[in-house]
PDB file of C-alpha atoms in Angstrom:
ATOM      1  CA  MET A 147      61.659 102.809-128.792  1.00 45.00           C
ATOM      2  CA  ILE A 148      59.984 101.122-125.832  1.00 43.00           C
ATOM      3  CA  ARG A 149      60.044  97.751-127.635  1.00 46.00           C
ATOM      4  CA  GLN A 150      63.730  98.200-128.551  1.00 47.00           C
ATOM      5  CA  ALA A 151      64.660  99.139-124.972  1.00 43.00           C
ATOM      6  CA  ALA A 152      62.797  96.124-123.645  1.00 43.00           C
ATOM      7  CA  HIS A 153      64.599  93.906-126.158  1.00 46.00           C
ATOM      8  CA  LEU A 154      67.983  95.314-125.116  1.00 44.00           C
ATOM      9  CA  GLY A 155      67.131  94.832-121.450  1.00 48.00           C
ATOM     10  CA  LEU A 156      66.160  91.203-122.079  1.00 42.00           C
ATOM     11  CA  ASN A 157      69.452  90.557-123.899  1.00 50.00           C
ATOM     12  CA  ALA A 158      71.419  92.068-121.023  1.00 47.00           C
ATOM     13  CA  MET A 159      69.513  89.906-118.554  1.00 43.00           C
ATOM     14  CA  ASN A 160      70.208  86.779-120.606  1.00 47.00           C
ATOM     15  CA  ASN A 161      73.905  87.638-120.874  1.00 49.00           C
ATOM     16  CA  THR A 162      74.120  88.088-117.103  1.00 46.00           C
ATOM     17  CA  LEU A 163      72.272  84.804-116.522  1.00 40.00           C
ATOM     18  CA  PHE A 164      74.552  82.877-118.896  1.00 39.00           C
ATOM     19  CA  HIS A 165      77.621  84.473-117.310  1.00 44.00           C
ATOM     20  CA  ASN A 166      76.492  83.364-113.847  1.00 46.00           C
ATOM     21  CA  LEU A 167      75.728  79.864-115.115  1.00 38.00           C
ATOM     22  CA  TRP A 168      79.216  79.581-116.611  1.00 38.00           C
ATOM     23  CA  GLN A 169      80.725  80.679-113.286  1.00 43.00           C
ATOM     24  CA  VAL A 170      78.771  77.989-111.434  1.00 35.00           C
ATOM     25  CA  LEU A 171      79.754  75.384-114.035  1.00 33.00           C
ATOM     26  CA  ALA A 172      83.423  76.351-113.732  1.00 36.00           C
ATOM     27  CA  VAL A 173      83.312  75.902-109.953  1.00 30.00           C
ATOM     28  CA  VAL A 174      81.645  72.489-110.319  1.00 32.00           C
ATOM     29  CA  LEU A 175      84.281  71.375-112.824  1.00 30.00           C
ATOM     30  CA  LEU A 176      87.100  72.538-110.555  1.00 29.00           C
ATOM     31  CA  LEU A 177      85.637  70.664-107.596  1.00 32.00           C
ATOM     32  CA  ALA A 178      85.238  67.538-109.704  1.00 37.00           C
ATOM     33  CA  ALA A 179      88.829  67.790-110.888  1.00 34.00           C
ATOM     34  CA  GLY A 180      90.055  68.194-107.323  1.00 36.00           C
ATOM     35  CA  SER A 181      88.121  65.111-106.234  1.00 36.00           C
ATOM     36  CA  SER A 182      89.435  62.980-109.101  1.00 35.00           C
ATOM     37  CA  THR A 183      93.038  63.861-108.315  1.00 33.00           C
ATOM     38  CA  GLY A 184      92.696  62.987-104.649  1.00 38.00           C
ATOM     39  CA  LEU A 185      92.767  66.537-103.283  1.00 33.00           C
ATOM     40  CA  SER A 186      90.023  65.642-100.819  1.00 41.00           C
ATOM     41  CA  TRP A 187      91.506  64.143 -97.661  1.00 48.00           C
ATOM     42  CA  ALA A 188      88.266  62.360 -96.734  1.00 51.00           C
ATOM     43  CA  ASN A 189      87.676  58.858 -98.064  1.00 50.00           C
ATOM     44  CA  GLU A 190      84.645  57.528 -99.930  1.00 49.00           C
ATOM     45  CA  SER A 191      82.757  56.670 -96.736  1.00 47.00           C
ATOM     46  CA  GLY A 192      83.003  60.324 -95.688  1.00 50.00           C
ATOM     47  CA  THR A 193      85.203  59.624 -92.681  1.00 59.00           C
ATOM     48  CA  ASP A 194      88.456  61.416 -92.101  1.00 86.00           C
ATOM     49  CA  PHE A 195      91.548  59.765 -93.584  1.00 86.00           C
ATOM     50  CA  GLU A 196      93.861  60.944 -90.837  1.00 88.00           C
ATOM     51  CA  THR A 197      91.527  59.701 -88.077  1.00 91.00           C
ATOM     52  CA  GLU A 198      91.453  56.196 -89.548  1.00 94.00           C
ATOM     53  CA  ARG A 199      95.192  56.223 -90.216  1.00 93.00           C
ATOM     54  CA  GLU A 200      95.915  57.205 -86.606  1.00 93.00           C
ATOM     55  CA  GLN A 201      93.754  54.364 -85.286  1.00 95.00           C
ATOM     56  CA  LEU A 202      95.512  51.837 -87.528  1.00 96.00           C
ATOM     57  CA  ALA A 203      98.925  53.277 -86.622  1.00 94.00           C
ATOM     58  CA  VAL A 204      98.957  51.229 -83.402  1.00 95.00           C
ATOM     59  CA  LEU A 205      99.518  48.231 -85.708  1.00 96.00           C
ATOM     60  CA  GLN A 206     102.524  49.897 -87.375  1.00 95.00           C
ATOM     61  CA  PRO A 207     105.003  47.495 -85.666  1.00 94.00           C
ATOM     62  CA  MET A 208     103.519  44.707 -87.796  1.00 96.00           C
ATOM     63  CA  ILE A 209     104.528  46.409 -91.056  1.00 96.00           C
ATOM     64  CA  GLY A 210     107.435  44.735 -92.830  1.00 94.00           C
ATOM     65  CA  ASN A 211     108.708  41.378 -94.063  1.00 96.00           C
ATOM     66  CA  TRP A 212     108.967  38.489 -91.643  1.00 97.00           C
ATOM     67  CA  LYS A 213     110.227  34.919 -91.718  1.00 95.00           C
ATOM     68  CA  GLY A 214     109.983  32.092 -89.218  1.00 93.00           C
ATOM     69  CA  VAL A 215     108.272  28.792 -88.539  1.00 91.00           C
ATOM     70  CA  GLY A 216     104.771  27.449 -88.151  1.00 91.00           C
ATOM     71  CA  LEU A 217     103.663  24.845 -85.615  1.00 87.00           C
ATOM     72  CA  GLN A 218     100.461  22.878 -85.957  1.00 81.00           C
ATOM     73  CA  LYS A 219     100.104  23.011 -82.185  1.00 66.00           C
ATOM     74  CA  LEU A 220     102.312  23.648 -79.182  1.00 53.00           C
ATOM     75  CA  GLY A 221     104.477  20.598 -78.597  1.00 54.00           C
ATOM     76  CA  GLY A 222     103.516  19.108 -81.962  1.00 61.00           C
ATOM     77  CA  ARG A 223     105.940  17.728 -84.528  1.00 72.00           C
ATOM     78  CA  ASP A 224     104.365  19.261 -87.614  1.00 84.00           C
ATOM     79  CA  ARG A 225     106.581  22.277 -88.423  1.00 85.00           C
ATOM     80  CA  TRP A 226     107.139  24.288 -91.576  1.00 91.00           C
ATOM     81  CA  GLY A 227     109.007  27.346 -92.775  1.00 93.00           C
ATOM     82  CA  ALA A 228     106.803  30.418 -92.995  1.00 95.00           C
ATOM     83  CA  THR A 229     106.983  33.999 -94.235  1.00 96.00           C
ATOM     84  CA  THR A 230     104.597  36.912 -94.044  1.00 97.00           C
ATOM     85  CA  ALA A 231     104.611  40.438 -95.492  1.00 97.00           C
ATOM     86  CA  TRP A 232     102.626  43.361 -94.065  1.00 98.00           C
ATOM     87  CA  ALA A 233     102.080  46.746 -95.737  1.00 97.00           C
ATOM     88  CA  TRP A 234      99.817  49.766 -95.777  1.00 97.00           C
ATOM     89  CA  ASP A 235      97.192  50.073 -98.507  1.00 97.00           C
ATOM     90  CA  PHE A 236      95.208  53.187 -99.439  1.00 94.00           C
ATOM     91  CA  THR A 237      92.831  51.919-102.117  1.00 89.00           C
ATOM     92  CA  ASP A 238      89.865  54.288-102.633  1.00 82.00           C
ATOM     93  CA  GLY A 239      91.366  56.668-100.090  1.00 84.00           C
ATOM     94  CA  LYS A 240      90.631  54.343 -97.161  1.00 91.00           C
ATOM     95  CA  PRO A 241      93.635  53.398 -95.002  1.00 96.00           C
ATOM     96  CA  ALA A 242      94.120  49.672 -94.453  1.00 97.00           C
ATOM     97  CA  ILE A 243      96.844  47.225 -93.497  1.00 98.00           C
ATOM     98  CA  VAL A 244      97.188  44.203 -95.768  1.00 98.00           C
ATOM     99  CA  PHE A 245      99.273  41.068 -95.361  1.00 98.00           C
ATOM    100  CA  SER A 246      99.981  37.705 -96.939  1.00 96.00           C
ATOM    101  CA  LEU A 247     101.006  34.374 -95.401  1.00 96.00           C
ATOM    102  CA  THR A 248     103.206  31.794 -97.144  1.00 95.00           C
ATOM    103  CA  PRO A 249     102.246  29.004 -97.048  1.00 93.00           C
ATOM    104  CA  GLY A 250      98.626  29.892 -96.353  1.00 89.00           C
ATOM    105  CA  ARG A 251      97.498  26.852 -94.402  1.00 88.00           C
ATOM    106  CA  SER A 252      94.787  28.424 -92.259  1.00 86.00           C
ATOM    107  CA  PHE A 253      94.342  31.394 -94.607  1.00 92.00           C
ATOM    108  CA  ALA A 254      96.507  33.170 -97.173  1.00 94.00           C
ATOM    109  CA  SER A 255      95.893  36.903 -96.887  1.00 96.00           C
ATOM    110  CA  GLY A 256      94.153  39.535 -94.817  1.00 97.00           C
ATOM    111  CA  ARG A 257      93.050  43.151 -94.857  1.00 97.00           C
ATOM    112  CA  ILE A 258      92.587  45.159 -91.652  1.00 98.00           C
ATOM    113  CA  VAL A 259      90.508  48.356 -91.492  1.00 97.00           C
ATOM    114  CA  THR A 260      89.000  50.368 -88.657  1.00 96.00           C
ATOM    115  CA  GLY A 261      85.864  48.863 -87.132  1.00 96.00           C
ATOM    116  CA  ASP A 262      82.420  50.357 -86.690  1.00 93.00           C
ATOM    117  CA  SER A 263      83.100  51.282 -83.052  1.00 93.00           C
ATOM    118  CA  PRO A 264      86.003  53.470 -81.851  1.00 92.00           C
ATOM    119  CA  GLY A 265      89.128  51.460 -81.090  1.00 94.00           C
ATOM    120  CA  THR A 266      87.963  48.362 -82.954  1.00 97.00           C
ATOM    121  CA  PHE A 267      89.296  46.660 -86.073  1.00 98.00           C
ATOM    122  CA  ALA A 268      87.824  44.499 -88.821  1.00 98.00           C
ATOM    123  CA  LEU A 269      89.933  41.842 -90.554  1.00 98.00           C
ATOM    124  CA  THR A 270      88.832  40.101 -93.740  1.00 97.00           C
ATOM    125  CA  ILE A 271      90.800  36.945 -94.520  1.00 96.00           C
ATOM    126  CA  THR A 272      90.916  34.978 -97.774  1.00 94.00           C
ATOM    127  CA  ASP A 273      92.060  31.444 -98.517  1.00 86.00           C
ATOM    128  CA  ALA A 274      94.863  30.628-100.951  1.00 76.00           C
ATOM    129  CA  ALA A 275      92.471  30.039-103.859  1.00 76.00           C
ATOM    130  CA  GLU A 276      90.572  33.271-103.059  1.00 75.00           C
ATOM    131  CA  ARG A 277      87.348  31.264-103.102  1.00 77.00           C
ATOM    132  CA  SER A 278      86.219  31.984 -99.571  1.00 77.00           C
ATOM    133  CA  SER A 279      86.599  34.771 -97.057  1.00 88.00           C
ATOM    134  CA  ALA A 280      85.574  35.552 -93.499  1.00 94.00           C
ATOM    135  CA  THR A 281      85.470  38.683 -91.366  1.00 96.00           C
ATOM    136  CA  PHE A 282      86.870  38.940 -87.851  1.00 98.00           C
ATOM    137  CA  THR A 283      86.370  41.891 -85.503  1.00 98.00           C
ATOM    138  CA  GLY A 284      87.933  42.920 -82.219  1.00 98.00           C
ATOM    139  CA  ARG A 285      90.448  45.209 -80.545  1.00 97.00           C
ATOM    140  CA  GLN A 286      93.879  45.345 -78.935  1.00 96.00           C
ATOM    141  CA  ASP A 287      94.122  44.498 -75.259  1.00 93.00           C
ATOM    142  CA  ALA A 288      96.250  46.338 -72.703  1.00 90.00           C
ATOM    143  CA  ASP A 289      99.276  44.198 -73.622  1.00 88.00           C
ATOM    144  CA  GLY A 290      99.048  45.065 -77.317  1.00 91.00           C
ATOM    145  CA  GLN A 291      97.593  41.725 -78.410  1.00 94.00           C
ATOM    146  CA  LEU A 292      95.097  42.016 -81.240  1.00 97.00           C
ATOM    147  CA  GLU A 293      92.212  39.624 -80.546  1.00 97.00           C
ATOM    148  CA  LEU A 294      89.821  39.123 -83.458  1.00 98.00           C
ATOM    149  CA  THR A 295      86.861  36.739 -83.542  1.00 97.00           C
ATOM    150  CA  ASN A 296      84.381  35.553 -86.150  1.00 95.00           C
ATOM    151  CA  PRO A 297      80.989  35.009 -84.467  1.00 91.00           C
ATOM    152  CA  GLN A 298      79.704  33.333 -87.642  1.00 92.00           C
ATOM    153  CA  ALA A 299      82.278  30.523 -87.472  1.00 92.00           C
ATOM    154  CA  ALA A 300      80.832  27.042 -87.034  1.00 92.00           C
ATOM    155  CA  ASN A 301      82.401  24.398 -84.817  1.00 91.00           C
ATOM    156  CA  GLY A 302      85.667  23.242 -86.368  1.00 89.00           C
ATOM    157  CA  GLU A 303      86.125  26.447 -88.391  1.00 91.00           C
ATOM    158  CA  LEU A 304      88.671  29.200 -87.778  1.00 92.00           C
ATOM    159  CA  GLY A 305      87.017  31.359 -85.144  1.00 94.00           C
ATOM    160  CA  ARG A 306      89.662  33.451 -83.414  1.00 96.00           C
ATOM    161  CA  LEU A 307      93.020  35.034 -84.278  1.00 97.00           C
ATOM    162  CA  LEU A 308      95.523  36.404 -81.774  1.00 95.00           C
ATOM    163  CA  ILE A 309      98.245  38.650 -83.219  1.00 97.00           C
ATOM    164  CA  LYS A 310     101.009  40.305 -81.228  1.00 94.00           C
ATOM    165  CA  ASN A 311     104.466  41.845 -81.558  1.00 94.00           C
ATOM    166  CA  VAL A 312     107.053  40.793 -78.965  1.00 89.00           C
ATOM    167  CA  ALA A 313     110.770  41.342 -78.288  1.00 86.00           C
ATOM    168  CA  ASP A 314     110.651  45.096 -78.853  1.00 87.00           C
ATOM    169  CA  ASN A 315     108.600  44.601 -82.039  1.00 89.00           C
ATOM    170  CA  LYS A 316     111.304  42.438 -83.593  1.00 91.00           C
ATOM    171  CA  ARG A 317     109.123  39.341 -83.505  1.00 93.00           C
ATOM    172  CA  LEU A 318     105.543  38.669 -84.567  1.00 95.00           C
ATOM    173  CA  VAL A 319     103.298  35.854 -83.341  1.00 94.00           C
ATOM    174  CA  ILE A 320     100.010  34.768 -84.930  1.00 96.00           C
ATOM    175  CA  ILE A 321      97.857  32.158 -83.176  1.00 92.00           C
ATOM    176  CA  ALA A 322      94.977  30.598 -85.115  1.00 94.00           C
ATOM    177  CA  GLN A 323      92.193  28.909 -83.161  1.00 92.00           C
ATOM    178  CA  GLN A 324      89.159  26.980 -84.334  1.00 92.00           C
ATOM    179  CA  ARG A 325      85.797  27.221 -82.684  1.00 92.00           C
ATOM    180  CA  SER A 326      84.790  24.382 -80.407  1.00 88.00           C
ATOM    181  CA  ALA A 327      81.640  23.658 -78.414  1.00 81.00           C
ATOM    182  CA  GLY A 328      80.143  26.736 -76.814  1.00 75.00           C
ATOM    183  CA  GLU A 329      82.545  29.666 -76.628  1.00 77.00           C
ATOM    184  CA  ARG A 330      85.684  27.548 -76.447  1.00 88.00           C
ATOM    185  CA  TYR A 331      88.552  27.748 -78.935  1.00 90.00           C
ATOM    186  CA  LEU A 332      91.157  25.124 -79.780  1.00 89.00           C
ATOM    187  CA  GLN A 333      94.573  26.069 -81.104  1.00 86.00           C
ATOM    188  CA  THR A 334      95.190  24.958 -84.691  1.00 88.00           C
ATOM    189  CA  ALA A 335      98.441  26.740 -85.553  1.00 90.00           C
ATOM    190  CA  VAL A 336     101.102  29.010 -84.084  1.00 90.00           C
ATOM    191  CA  LEU A 337     103.159  31.147 -86.457  1.00 93.00           C
ATOM    192  CA  GLY A 338     106.307  32.725 -85.063  1.00 93.00           C
ATOM    193  CA  TYR A 339     108.269  35.232 -87.148  1.00 95.00           C
ATOM    194  CA  THR A 340     111.370  37.388 -86.848  1.00 94.00           C
ATOM    195  CA  ARG A 341     111.564  40.631 -88.777  1.00 93.00           C
ATOM    196  CA  GLU A 342     113.945  40.352 -91.739  1.00 90.00           C
ATOM    197  CA  GLY A 343     117.205  42.194 -91.115  1.00 80.00           C
ATOM    198  CA  THR A 344     116.564  42.298 -87.376  1.00 73.00           C
ATOM    199  CA  VAL A 345     119.209  43.769 -85.106  1.00 61.00           C
ATOM    200  CA  PHE A 346     118.234  43.231 -81.488  1.00 53.00           C
ATOM    201  CA  ALA A 347     118.864  46.711 -80.202  1.00 49.00           C
ATOM    202  CA  THR A 348     116.364  49.187 -78.874  1.00 49.00           C
ATOM    203  CA  ARG A 349     115.704  52.772 -79.771  1.00 49.00           C
ATOM    204  CA  GLN A 350     112.806  55.015 -78.891  1.00 52.00           C
ATOM    205  CA  ARG A 351     112.169  56.417 -82.342  1.00 60.00           C
ATOM    206  CA  PRO A 352     112.702  55.198 -85.942  1.00 65.00           C
ATOM    207  CA  GLU A 353     116.018  56.155 -87.495  1.00 75.00           C
ATOM    208  CA  HIS A 354     114.117  57.172 -90.638  1.00 84.00           C
ATOM    209  CA  GLU A 355     110.440  57.978 -90.065  1.00 88.00           C
ATOM    210  CA  CYS A 356     107.903  57.049 -92.747  1.00 89.00           C
ATOM    211  CA  VAL A 357     106.386  60.253 -94.121  1.00 90.00           C
ATOM    212  CA  VAL A 358     102.967  58.582 -94.490  1.00 89.00           C
ATOM    213  CA  THR A 359     102.516  56.613 -91.269  1.00 86.00           C
ATOM    214  CA  GLY A 360     105.342  57.556 -88.912  1.00 83.00           C
ATOM    215  CA  GLY A 361     106.694  54.004 -88.864  1.00 81.00           C
ATOM    216  CA  GLU A 362     110.187  52.730 -89.631  1.00 81.00           C
ATOM    217  CA  GLY A 363     111.129  54.034 -93.080  1.00 85.00           C
ATOM    218  CA  ASN A 364     113.304  51.803 -95.247  1.00 85.00           C
ATOM    219  CA  GLN A 365     113.074  53.396 -98.702  1.00 90.00           C
ATOM    220  CA  ARG A 366     114.209  56.903 -99.598  1.00 92.00           C
ATOM    221  CA  VAL A 367     111.998  59.165-101.736  1.00 94.00           C
ATOM    222  CA  THR A 368     112.388  62.783-102.807  1.00 94.00           C
ATOM    223  CA  TYR A 369     110.040  65.628-103.653  1.00 94.00           C
ATOM    224  CA  GLY A 370     110.774  69.295-104.254  1.00 92.00           C
ATOM    225  CA  GLY A 371     114.446  68.713-103.551  1.00 93.00           C
ATOM    226  CA  GLU A 372     113.685  67.321-100.078  1.00 93.00           C
ATOM    227  CA  GLU A 373     114.337  63.756 -98.902  1.00 94.00           C
ATOM    228  CA  TYR A 374     111.715  61.608 -97.167  1.00 95.00           C
ATOM    229  CA  TRP A 375     111.264  57.935 -96.268  1.00 93.00           C
ATOM    230  CA  VAL A 376     108.469  55.373 -96.677  1.00 92.00           C
ATOM    231  CA  CYS A 377     108.025  52.002 -94.985  1.00 87.00           C
ATOM    232  CA  CYS A 378     106.217  49.851 -97.575  1.00 87.00           C
ATOM    233  CA  LYS A 379     104.813  49.681-101.113  1.00 84.00           C
ATOM    234  CA  GLY A 380     101.456  51.053 -99.999  1.00 86.00           C
ATOM    235  CA  CYS A 381     103.052  54.143 -98.498  1.00 89.00           C
ATOM    236  CA  LEU A 382     105.260  54.586-101.572  1.00 91.00           C
ATOM    237  CA  SER A 383     102.175  54.540-103.798  1.00 87.00           C
ATOM    238  CA  MET A 384     100.390  57.011-101.519  1.00 85.00           C
ATOM    239  CA  PHE A 385     103.375  59.372-101.571  1.00 92.00           C
ATOM    240  CA  GLN A 386     103.726  59.211-105.355  1.00 92.00           C
ATOM    241  CA  THR A 387     100.000  59.842-105.861  1.00 89.00           C
ATOM    242  CA  ASN A 388      99.724  62.929-103.664  1.00 87.00           C
ATOM    243  CA  PRO A 389     103.103  64.004-102.228  1.00 92.00           C
ATOM    244  CA  GLU A 390     102.044  67.506-101.193  1.00 93.00           C
ATOM    245  CA  LYS A 391      99.133  66.270 -99.069  1.00 89.00           C
ATOM    246  CA  VAL A 392     101.268  63.537 -97.522  1.00 90.00           C
ATOM    247  CA  ILE A 393     104.080  65.959 -96.670  1.00 93.00           C
ATOM    248  CA  ALA A 394     101.639  68.501 -95.204  1.00 90.00           C
ATOM    249  CA  ALA A 395     100.084  65.828 -92.969  1.00 86.00           C
ATOM    250  CA  HIS A 396     103.564  64.637 -91.965  1.00 88.00           C
ATOM    251  CA  LYS A 397     104.641  68.136 -90.935  1.00 91.00           C
ATOM    252  CA  ALA A 398     101.396  68.586 -88.996  1.00 88.00           C
ATOM    253  CA  ARG A 399     102.085  65.359 -87.074  1.00 85.00           C
ATOM    254  CA  LEU A 400     105.633  66.479 -86.273  1.00 88.00           C
ATOM    255  CA  GLU A 401     104.362  69.820 -84.992  1.00 89.00           C
ATOM    256  CA  LYS A 402     101.684  68.088 -82.911  1.00 86.00           C
ATOM    257  CA  ARG A 403     104.344  65.807 -81.421  1.00 83.00           C
ATOM    258  CA  ARG A 404     106.653  68.750 -80.711  1.00 86.00           C
ATOM    259  CA  LYS A 405     103.911  70.585 -78.811  1.00 87.00           C
ATOM    260  CA  ARG A 406     102.996  67.434 -76.873  1.00 83.00           C
ATOM    261  CA  GLU A 407     106.618  66.825 -75.860  1.00 83.00           C
ATOM    262  CA  GLN A 408     107.065  70.490 -74.974  1.00 82.00           C
ATOM    263  CA  ALA A 409     103.986  70.375 -72.757  1.00 82.00           C
ATOM    264  CA  ALA A 410     105.216  67.177 -71.092  1.00 79.00           C
ATOM    265  CA  SER A 411     108.640  68.666 -70.357  1.00 77.00           C
ATOM    266  CA  SER A 412     107.048  71.821 -68.933  1.00 76.00           C
ATOM    267  CA  SER A 413     104.936  69.797 -66.505  1.00 72.00           C
ATOM    268  CA  ASP A 414     107.950  67.865 -65.143  1.00 62.00           C
TER     269      ASP A 414
END
């Protein structure tokens, strides 16, 4: 009797242990499934997606398709037609702004992410053949000009890039400079663009706000019977991958803005 009772007790203990193990395993599998479907709103580096997106959002006026001309140097005769396209990219859950230049004389493409220090940016550029790349770092000045330098550049190599929106964000200017002796830089090219479809009128807020970034939406999307807008292919892909998360973040931004505007009006 004692041996039988002990045997029954051991079986009950084993059943309880296996039951608990299955519960733990089920939780692990659910967490893994959530991670694989992008339910986590933190990126692979562990930093917060929304924090990085907000820092990059100051460059939102650069998003879009642009066309214009390139000049080898100010006052020079070497001119060429030029186009550039800028878009958001969310590969691996890390927000970035990517762009291409046609033709890519100084470089052909770039990818901008947040820098190591608050308020800074890191730009990796690639040549047309994608054989070489270089990284530039820097920040925006008080006038909104993005100044990025490559401290590793040798004399005669591309060492500094100045990028700025002008004319109420309807125009974009990129200045490429090569490193000279000491800390001097010599201008090698000026690229001046006008946003495609530009109408030179001003308004304080986008007519259709991008649900992902808050920029100027130009493509309509729907989810759950509701209509939203996106501003580029990167944002469209992000919306299609995880619409519920995107919409929730969008509504949170709108509520944050409403409270900020309400507080500002109350203080007037």
